PDB file of C-alpha atoms and ligand atoms in Angstrom:
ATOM      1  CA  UNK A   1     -55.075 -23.667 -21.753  1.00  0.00           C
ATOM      2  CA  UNK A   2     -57.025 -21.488 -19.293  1.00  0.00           C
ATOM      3  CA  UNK A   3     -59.958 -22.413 -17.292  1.00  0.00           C
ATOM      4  CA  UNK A   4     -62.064 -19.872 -18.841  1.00  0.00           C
ATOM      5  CA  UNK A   5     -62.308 -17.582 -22.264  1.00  0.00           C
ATOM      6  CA  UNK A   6     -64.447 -14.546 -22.376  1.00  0.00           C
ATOM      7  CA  UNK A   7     -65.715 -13.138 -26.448  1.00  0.00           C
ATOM      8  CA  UNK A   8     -68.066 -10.067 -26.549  1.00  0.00           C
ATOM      9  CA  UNK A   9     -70.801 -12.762 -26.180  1.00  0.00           C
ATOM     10  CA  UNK A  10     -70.026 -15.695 -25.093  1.00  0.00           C
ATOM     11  CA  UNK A  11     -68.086 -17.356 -22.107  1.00  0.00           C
ATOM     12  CA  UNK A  12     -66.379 -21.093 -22.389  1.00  0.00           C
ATOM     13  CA  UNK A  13     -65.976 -22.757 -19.272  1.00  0.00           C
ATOM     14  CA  UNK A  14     -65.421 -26.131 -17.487  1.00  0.00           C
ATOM     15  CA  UNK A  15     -68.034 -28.244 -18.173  1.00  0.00           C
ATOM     16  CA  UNK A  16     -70.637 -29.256 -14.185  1.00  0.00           C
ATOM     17  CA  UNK A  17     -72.916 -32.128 -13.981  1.00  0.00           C
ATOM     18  CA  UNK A  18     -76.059 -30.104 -14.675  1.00  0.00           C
ATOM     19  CA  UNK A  19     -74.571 -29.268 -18.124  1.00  0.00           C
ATOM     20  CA  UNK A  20     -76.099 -33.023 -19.283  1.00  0.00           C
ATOM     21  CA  UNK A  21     -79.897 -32.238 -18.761  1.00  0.00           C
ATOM     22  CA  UNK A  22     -79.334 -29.003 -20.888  1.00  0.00           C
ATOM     23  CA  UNK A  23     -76.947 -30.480 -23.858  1.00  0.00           C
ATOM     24  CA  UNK A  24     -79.330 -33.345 -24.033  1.00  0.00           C
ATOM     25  CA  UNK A  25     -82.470 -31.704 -24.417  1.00  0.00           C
ATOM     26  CA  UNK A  26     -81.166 -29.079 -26.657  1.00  0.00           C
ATOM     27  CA  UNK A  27     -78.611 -30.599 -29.300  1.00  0.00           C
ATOM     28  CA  UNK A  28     -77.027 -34.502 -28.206  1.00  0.00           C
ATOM     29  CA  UNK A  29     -80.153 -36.051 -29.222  1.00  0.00           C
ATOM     30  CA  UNK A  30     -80.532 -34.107 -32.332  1.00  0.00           C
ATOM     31  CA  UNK A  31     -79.825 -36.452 -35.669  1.00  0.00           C
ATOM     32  CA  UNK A  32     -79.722 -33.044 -37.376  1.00  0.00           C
ATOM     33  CA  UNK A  33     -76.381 -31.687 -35.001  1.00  0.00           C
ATOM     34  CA  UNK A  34     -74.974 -35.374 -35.279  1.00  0.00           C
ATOM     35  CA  UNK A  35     -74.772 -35.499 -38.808  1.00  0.00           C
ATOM     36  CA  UNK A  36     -71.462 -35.213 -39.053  1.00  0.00           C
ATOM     37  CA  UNK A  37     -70.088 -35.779 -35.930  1.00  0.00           C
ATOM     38  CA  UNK A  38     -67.908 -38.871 -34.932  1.00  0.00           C
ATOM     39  CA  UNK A  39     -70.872 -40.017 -31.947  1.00  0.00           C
ATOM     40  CA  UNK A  40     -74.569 -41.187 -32.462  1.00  0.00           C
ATOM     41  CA  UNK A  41     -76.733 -39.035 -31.395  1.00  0.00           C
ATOM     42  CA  UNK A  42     -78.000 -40.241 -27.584  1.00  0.00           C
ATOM     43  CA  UNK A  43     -80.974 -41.896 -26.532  1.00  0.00           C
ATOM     44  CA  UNK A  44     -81.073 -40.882 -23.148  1.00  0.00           C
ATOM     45  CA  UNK A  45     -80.075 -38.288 -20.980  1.00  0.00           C
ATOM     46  CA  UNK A  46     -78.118 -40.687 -19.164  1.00  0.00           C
ATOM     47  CA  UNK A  47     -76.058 -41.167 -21.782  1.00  0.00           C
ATOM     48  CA  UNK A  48     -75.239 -37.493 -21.900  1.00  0.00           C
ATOM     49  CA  UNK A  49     -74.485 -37.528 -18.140  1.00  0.00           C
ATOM     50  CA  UNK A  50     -71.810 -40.311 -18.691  1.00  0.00           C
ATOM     51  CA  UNK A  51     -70.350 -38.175 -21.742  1.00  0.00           C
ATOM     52  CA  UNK A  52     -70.590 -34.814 -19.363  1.00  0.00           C
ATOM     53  CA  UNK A  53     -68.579 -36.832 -16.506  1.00  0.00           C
ATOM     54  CA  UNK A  54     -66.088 -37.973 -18.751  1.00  0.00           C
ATOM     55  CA  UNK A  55     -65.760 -34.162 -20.014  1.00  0.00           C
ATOM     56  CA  UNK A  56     -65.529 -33.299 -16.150  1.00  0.00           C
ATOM     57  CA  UNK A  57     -62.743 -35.909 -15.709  1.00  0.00           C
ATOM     58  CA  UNK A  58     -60.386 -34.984 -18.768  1.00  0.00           C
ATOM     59  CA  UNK A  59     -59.932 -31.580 -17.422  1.00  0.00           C
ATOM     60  CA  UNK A  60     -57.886 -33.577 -14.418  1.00  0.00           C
ATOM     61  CA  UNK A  61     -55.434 -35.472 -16.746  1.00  0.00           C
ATOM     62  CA  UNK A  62     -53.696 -33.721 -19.471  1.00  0.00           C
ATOM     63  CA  UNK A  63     -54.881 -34.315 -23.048  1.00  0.00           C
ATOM     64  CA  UNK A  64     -58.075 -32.957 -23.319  1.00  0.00           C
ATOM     65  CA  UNK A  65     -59.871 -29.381 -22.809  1.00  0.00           C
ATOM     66  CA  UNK A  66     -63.782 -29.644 -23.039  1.00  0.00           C
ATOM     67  CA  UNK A  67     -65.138 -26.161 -22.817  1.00  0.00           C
ATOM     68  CA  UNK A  68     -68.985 -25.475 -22.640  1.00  0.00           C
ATOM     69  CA  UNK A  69     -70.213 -22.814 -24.676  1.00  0.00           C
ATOM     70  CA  UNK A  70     -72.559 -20.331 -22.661  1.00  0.00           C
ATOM     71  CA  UNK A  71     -73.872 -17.017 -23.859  1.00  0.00           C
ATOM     72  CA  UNK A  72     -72.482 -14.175 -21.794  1.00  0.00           C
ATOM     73  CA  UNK A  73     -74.817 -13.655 -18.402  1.00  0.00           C
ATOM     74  CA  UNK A  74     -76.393 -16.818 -18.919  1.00  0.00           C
ATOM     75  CA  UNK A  75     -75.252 -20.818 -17.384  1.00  0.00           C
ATOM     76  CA  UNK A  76     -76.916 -22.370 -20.015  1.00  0.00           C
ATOM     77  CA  UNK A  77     -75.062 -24.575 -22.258  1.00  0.00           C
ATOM     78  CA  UNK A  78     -75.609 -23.711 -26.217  1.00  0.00           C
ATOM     79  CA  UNK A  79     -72.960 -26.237 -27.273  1.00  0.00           C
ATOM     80  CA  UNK A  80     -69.193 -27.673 -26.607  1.00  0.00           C
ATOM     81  CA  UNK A  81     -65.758 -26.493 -28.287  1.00  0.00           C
ATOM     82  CA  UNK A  82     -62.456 -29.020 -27.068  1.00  0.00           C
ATOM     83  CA  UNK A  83     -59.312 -28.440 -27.631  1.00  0.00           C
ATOM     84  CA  UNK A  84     -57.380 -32.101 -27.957  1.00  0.00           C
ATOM     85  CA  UNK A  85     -53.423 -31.096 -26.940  1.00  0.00           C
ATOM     86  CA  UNK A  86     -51.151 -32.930 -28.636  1.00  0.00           C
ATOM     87  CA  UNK A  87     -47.493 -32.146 -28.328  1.00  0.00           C
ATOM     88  CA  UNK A  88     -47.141 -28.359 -30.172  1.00  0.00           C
ATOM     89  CA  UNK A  89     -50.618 -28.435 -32.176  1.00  0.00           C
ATOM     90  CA  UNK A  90     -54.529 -27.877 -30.475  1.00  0.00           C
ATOM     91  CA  UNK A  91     -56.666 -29.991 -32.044  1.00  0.00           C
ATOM     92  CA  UNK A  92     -60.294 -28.498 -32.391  1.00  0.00           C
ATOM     93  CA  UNK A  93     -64.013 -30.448 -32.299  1.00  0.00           C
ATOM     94  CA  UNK A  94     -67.158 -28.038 -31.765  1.00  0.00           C
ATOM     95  CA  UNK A  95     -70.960 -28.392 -32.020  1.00  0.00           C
ATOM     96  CA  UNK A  96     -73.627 -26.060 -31.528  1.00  0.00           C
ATOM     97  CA  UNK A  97     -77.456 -26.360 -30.571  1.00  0.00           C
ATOM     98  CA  UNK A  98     -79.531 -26.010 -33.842  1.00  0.00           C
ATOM     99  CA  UNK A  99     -81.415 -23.232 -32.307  1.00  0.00           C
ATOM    100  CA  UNK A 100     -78.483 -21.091 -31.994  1.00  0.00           C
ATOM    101  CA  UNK A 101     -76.965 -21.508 -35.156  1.00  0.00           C
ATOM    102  CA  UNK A 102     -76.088 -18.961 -38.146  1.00  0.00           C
ATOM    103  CA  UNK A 103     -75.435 -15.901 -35.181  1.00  0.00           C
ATOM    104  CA  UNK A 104     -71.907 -16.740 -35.718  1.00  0.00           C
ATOM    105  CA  UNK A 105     -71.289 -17.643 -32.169  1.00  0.00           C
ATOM    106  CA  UNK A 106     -68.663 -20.842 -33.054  1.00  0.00           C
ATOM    107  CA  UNK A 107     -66.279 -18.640 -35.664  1.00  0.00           C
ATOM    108  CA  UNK A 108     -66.494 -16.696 -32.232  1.00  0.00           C
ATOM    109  CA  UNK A 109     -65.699 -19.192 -30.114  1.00  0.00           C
ATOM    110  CA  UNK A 110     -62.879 -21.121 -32.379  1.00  0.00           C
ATOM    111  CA  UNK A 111     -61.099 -17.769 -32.849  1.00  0.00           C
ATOM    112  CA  UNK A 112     -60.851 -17.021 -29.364  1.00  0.00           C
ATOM    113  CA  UNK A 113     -59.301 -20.716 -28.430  1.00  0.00           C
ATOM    114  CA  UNK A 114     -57.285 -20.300 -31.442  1.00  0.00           C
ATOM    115  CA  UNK A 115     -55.651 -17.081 -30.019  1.00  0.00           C
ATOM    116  CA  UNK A 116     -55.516 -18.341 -26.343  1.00  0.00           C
ATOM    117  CA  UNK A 117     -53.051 -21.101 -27.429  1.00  0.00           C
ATOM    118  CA  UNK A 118     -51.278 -19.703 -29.976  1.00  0.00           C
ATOM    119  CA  UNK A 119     -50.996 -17.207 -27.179  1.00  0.00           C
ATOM    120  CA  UNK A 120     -50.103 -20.142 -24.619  1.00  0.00           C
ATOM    121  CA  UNK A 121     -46.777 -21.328 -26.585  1.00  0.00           C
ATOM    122  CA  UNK A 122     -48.964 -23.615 -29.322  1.00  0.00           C
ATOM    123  CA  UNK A 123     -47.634 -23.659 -33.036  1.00  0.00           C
ATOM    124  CA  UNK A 124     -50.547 -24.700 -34.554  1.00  0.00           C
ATOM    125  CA  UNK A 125     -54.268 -24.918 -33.756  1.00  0.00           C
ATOM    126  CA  UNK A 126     -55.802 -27.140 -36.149  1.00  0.00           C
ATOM    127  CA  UNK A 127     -59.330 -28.720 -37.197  1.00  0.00           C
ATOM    128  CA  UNK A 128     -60.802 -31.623 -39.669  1.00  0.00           C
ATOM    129  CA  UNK A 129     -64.168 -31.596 -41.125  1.00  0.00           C
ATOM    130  CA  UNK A 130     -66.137 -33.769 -43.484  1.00  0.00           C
ATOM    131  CA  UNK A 131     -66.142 -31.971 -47.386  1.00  0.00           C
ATOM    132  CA  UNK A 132     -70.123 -32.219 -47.056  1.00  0.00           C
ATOM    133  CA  UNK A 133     -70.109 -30.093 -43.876  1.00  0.00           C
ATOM    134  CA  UNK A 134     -70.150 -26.234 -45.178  1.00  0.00           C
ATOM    135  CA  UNK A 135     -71.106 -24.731 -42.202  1.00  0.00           C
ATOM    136  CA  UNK A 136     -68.297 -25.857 -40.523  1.00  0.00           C
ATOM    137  CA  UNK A 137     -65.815 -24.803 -42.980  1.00  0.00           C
ATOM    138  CA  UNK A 138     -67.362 -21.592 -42.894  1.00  0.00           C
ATOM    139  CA  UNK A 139     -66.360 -21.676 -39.171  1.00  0.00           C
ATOM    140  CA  UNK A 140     -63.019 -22.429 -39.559  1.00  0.00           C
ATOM    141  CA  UNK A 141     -62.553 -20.213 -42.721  1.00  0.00           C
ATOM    142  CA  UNK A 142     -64.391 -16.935 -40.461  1.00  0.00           C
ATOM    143  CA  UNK A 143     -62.479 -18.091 -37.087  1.00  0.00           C
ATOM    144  CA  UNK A 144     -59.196 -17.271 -39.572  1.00  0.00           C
ATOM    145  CA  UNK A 145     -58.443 -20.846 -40.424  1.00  0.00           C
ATOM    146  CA  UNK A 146     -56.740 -21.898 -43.886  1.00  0.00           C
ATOM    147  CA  UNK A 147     -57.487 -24.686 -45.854  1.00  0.00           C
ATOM    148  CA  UNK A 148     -54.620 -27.076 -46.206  1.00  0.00           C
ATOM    149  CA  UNK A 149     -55.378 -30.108 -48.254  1.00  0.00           C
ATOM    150  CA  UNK A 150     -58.027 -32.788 -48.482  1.00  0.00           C
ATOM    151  CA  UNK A 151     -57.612 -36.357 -46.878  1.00  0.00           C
ATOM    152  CA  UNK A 152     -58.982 -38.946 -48.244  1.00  0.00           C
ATOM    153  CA  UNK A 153     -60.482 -41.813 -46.323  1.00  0.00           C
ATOM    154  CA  UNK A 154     -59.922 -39.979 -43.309  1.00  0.00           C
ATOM    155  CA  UNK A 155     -62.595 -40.607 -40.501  1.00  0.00           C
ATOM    156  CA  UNK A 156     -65.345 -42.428 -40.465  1.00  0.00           C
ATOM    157  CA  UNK A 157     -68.503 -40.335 -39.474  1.00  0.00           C
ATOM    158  CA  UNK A 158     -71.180 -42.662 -38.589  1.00  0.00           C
ATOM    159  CA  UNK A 159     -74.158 -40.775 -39.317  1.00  0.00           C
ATOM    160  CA  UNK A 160     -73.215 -40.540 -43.069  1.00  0.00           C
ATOM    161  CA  UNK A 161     -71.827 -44.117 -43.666  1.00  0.00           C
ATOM    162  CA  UNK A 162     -70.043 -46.737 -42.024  1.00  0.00           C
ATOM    163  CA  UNK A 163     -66.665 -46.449 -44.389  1.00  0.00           C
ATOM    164  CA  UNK A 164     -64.248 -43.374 -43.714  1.00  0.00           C
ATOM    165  CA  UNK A 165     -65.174 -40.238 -45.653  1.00  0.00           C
ATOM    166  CA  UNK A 166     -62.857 -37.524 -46.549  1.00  0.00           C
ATOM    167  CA  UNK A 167     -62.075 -34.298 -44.813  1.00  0.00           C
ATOM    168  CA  UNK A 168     -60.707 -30.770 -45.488  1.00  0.00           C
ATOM    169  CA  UNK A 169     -57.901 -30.204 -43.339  1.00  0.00           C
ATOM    170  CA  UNK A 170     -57.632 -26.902 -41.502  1.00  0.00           C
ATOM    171  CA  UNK A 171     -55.053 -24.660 -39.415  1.00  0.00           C
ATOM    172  CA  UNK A 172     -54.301 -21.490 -37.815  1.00  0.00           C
ATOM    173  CA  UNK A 173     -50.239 -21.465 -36.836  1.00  0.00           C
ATOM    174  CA  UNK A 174     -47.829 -18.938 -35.856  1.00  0.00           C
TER     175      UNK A 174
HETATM  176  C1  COA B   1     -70.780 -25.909 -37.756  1.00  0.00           C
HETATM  177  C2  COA B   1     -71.464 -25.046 -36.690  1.00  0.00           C
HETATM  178  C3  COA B   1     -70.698 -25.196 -35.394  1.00  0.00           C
HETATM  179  C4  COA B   1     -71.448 -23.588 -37.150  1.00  0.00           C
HETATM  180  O1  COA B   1     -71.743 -22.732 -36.044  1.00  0.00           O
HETATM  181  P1  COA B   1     -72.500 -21.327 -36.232  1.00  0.00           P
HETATM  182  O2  COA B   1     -72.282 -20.546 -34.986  1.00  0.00           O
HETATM  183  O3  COA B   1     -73.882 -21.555 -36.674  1.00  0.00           O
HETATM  184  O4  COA B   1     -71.644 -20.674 -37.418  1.00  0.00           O
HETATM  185  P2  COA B   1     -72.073 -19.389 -38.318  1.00  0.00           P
HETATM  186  O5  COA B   1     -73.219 -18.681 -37.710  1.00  0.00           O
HETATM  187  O6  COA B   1     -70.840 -18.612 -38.577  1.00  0.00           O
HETATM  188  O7  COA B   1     -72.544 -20.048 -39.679  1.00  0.00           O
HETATM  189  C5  COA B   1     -71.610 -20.816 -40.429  1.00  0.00           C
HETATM  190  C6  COA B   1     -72.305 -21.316 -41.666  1.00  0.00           C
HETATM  191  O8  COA B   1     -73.400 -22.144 -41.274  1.00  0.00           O
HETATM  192  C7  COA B   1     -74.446 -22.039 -42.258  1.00  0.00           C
HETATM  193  N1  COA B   1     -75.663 -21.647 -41.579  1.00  0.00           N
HETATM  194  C8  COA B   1     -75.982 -20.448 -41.025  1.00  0.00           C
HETATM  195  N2  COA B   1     -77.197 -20.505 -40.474  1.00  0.00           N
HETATM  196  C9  COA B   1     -77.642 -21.746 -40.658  1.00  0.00           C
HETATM  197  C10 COA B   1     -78.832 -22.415 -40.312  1.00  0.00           C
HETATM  198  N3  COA B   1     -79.810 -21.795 -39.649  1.00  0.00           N
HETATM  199  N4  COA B   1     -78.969 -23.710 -40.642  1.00  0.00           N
HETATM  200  C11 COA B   1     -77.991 -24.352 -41.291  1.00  0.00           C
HETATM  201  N5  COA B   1     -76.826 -23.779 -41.655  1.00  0.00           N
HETATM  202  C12 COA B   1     -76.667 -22.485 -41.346  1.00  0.00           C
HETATM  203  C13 COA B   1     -73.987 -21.019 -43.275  1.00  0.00           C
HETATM  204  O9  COA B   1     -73.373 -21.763 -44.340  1.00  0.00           O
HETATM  205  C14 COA B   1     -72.923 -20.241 -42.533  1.00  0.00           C
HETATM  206  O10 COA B   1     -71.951 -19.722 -43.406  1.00  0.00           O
HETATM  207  P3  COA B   1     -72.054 -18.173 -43.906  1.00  0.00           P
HETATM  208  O11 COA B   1     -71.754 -17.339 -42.714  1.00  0.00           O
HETATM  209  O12 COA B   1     -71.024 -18.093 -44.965  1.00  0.00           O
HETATM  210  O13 COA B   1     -73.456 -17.957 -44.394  1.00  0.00           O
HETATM  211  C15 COA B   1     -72.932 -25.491 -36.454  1.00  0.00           C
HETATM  212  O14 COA B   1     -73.580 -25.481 -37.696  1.00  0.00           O
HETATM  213  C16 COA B   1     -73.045 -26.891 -35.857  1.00  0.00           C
HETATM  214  O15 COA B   1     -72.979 -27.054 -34.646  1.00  0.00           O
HETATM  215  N6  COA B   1     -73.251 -27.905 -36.713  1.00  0.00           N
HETATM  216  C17 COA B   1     -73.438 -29.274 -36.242  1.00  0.00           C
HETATM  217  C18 COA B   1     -72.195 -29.844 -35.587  1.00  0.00           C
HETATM  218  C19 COA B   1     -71.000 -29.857 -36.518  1.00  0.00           C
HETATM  219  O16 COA B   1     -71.117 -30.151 -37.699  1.00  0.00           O
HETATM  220  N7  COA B   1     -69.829 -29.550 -35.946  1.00  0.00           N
HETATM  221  C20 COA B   1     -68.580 -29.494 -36.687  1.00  0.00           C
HETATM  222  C21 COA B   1     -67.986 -30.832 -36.878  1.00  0.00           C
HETATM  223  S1  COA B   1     -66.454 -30.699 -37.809  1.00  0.00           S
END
């Protein structure tokens, strides 16, 4: 996967140690963006500095791409898209700062990843999310995602309950 992608707004990038003072004031501490991710939301910036170094560190081993999301001219982070590479598929987690959603920004974002490893030899770019979470399958459906089944018991996201929940299933292949 490449270092960088450019959309008509937005650049993704390697994440830097001074992305955790920014992520942390504007969305890892919010319950609101948490909701229905698989982390608690942090009580310190510290914590997002730890998270931010271990984002740092994956892009030296293989498995892991953790892009920050930055509007075009700007080094401020607005969220995170990673791409998890397993084998021939891209596995896809995002979040966005509440203040910057509903511009469309993460269909956006996903599309271009999509593209840039479908481009890079991937077969299939894929994503989960929980069946509560419409604004994320709005992402996937916009970023030209298709829904392929429901799983049941799937992940647990703690924020919602401490049992797994189910998830719609989502991919972009070629
Ligand atoms: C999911 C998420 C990334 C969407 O990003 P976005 O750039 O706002 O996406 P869009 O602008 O295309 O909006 C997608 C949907 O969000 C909803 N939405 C839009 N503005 C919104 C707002 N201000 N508040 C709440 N939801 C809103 C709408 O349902 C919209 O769908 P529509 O275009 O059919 O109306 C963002 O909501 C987010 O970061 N949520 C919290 C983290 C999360 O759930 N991540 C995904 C885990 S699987």
């Amino acid at each position: 996967m490449p270092q960088r992608l450019e959309t008509s707004r937005l650049l993704l990038r390697e994440p830097t140690v001074a992305d955790a003072a920014e992520i942390f004031r504007s969305y890892t501490q919010d319950p609101l963006v948490c909701r229905f991710m698989i982390w608690r939301p942090h009580a310190s910036e510290a914590e997002s500095q730890g998270f931010v170094g271990a984002c740092i560190a994956a892009w030296e081993q293989d498995s892991r791409r953790p892009y920050i999301i930055t509007k075009a001219g700007s080094s401020a982070a607005i969220g995170m898209l990673e791409a998890r590479l397993n084998g021939s598929t891209v596995d896809c987690g995002y979040v966005l700062a509440r203040a910057h959603w509903g511009n469309g920004y993460m269909p956006e974002a996903v599309a271009a990843l999509a593209a840039a490893a479908l481009t890079a030899g991937y077969f299939r770019v894929q994503a989960f999310c929980d069946v509560e979470n419409h604004p994320s399958q709005r992402t996937l459906e916009k970023a030209g995602f298709a829904r392929e089944g429901r799983m049941e018991r799937y992940i647990v996201h703690p924020n919602m309950s401490a049992e797994p929940r189910a998830c719609f299933m989502y991919a972009r292949c070629r």
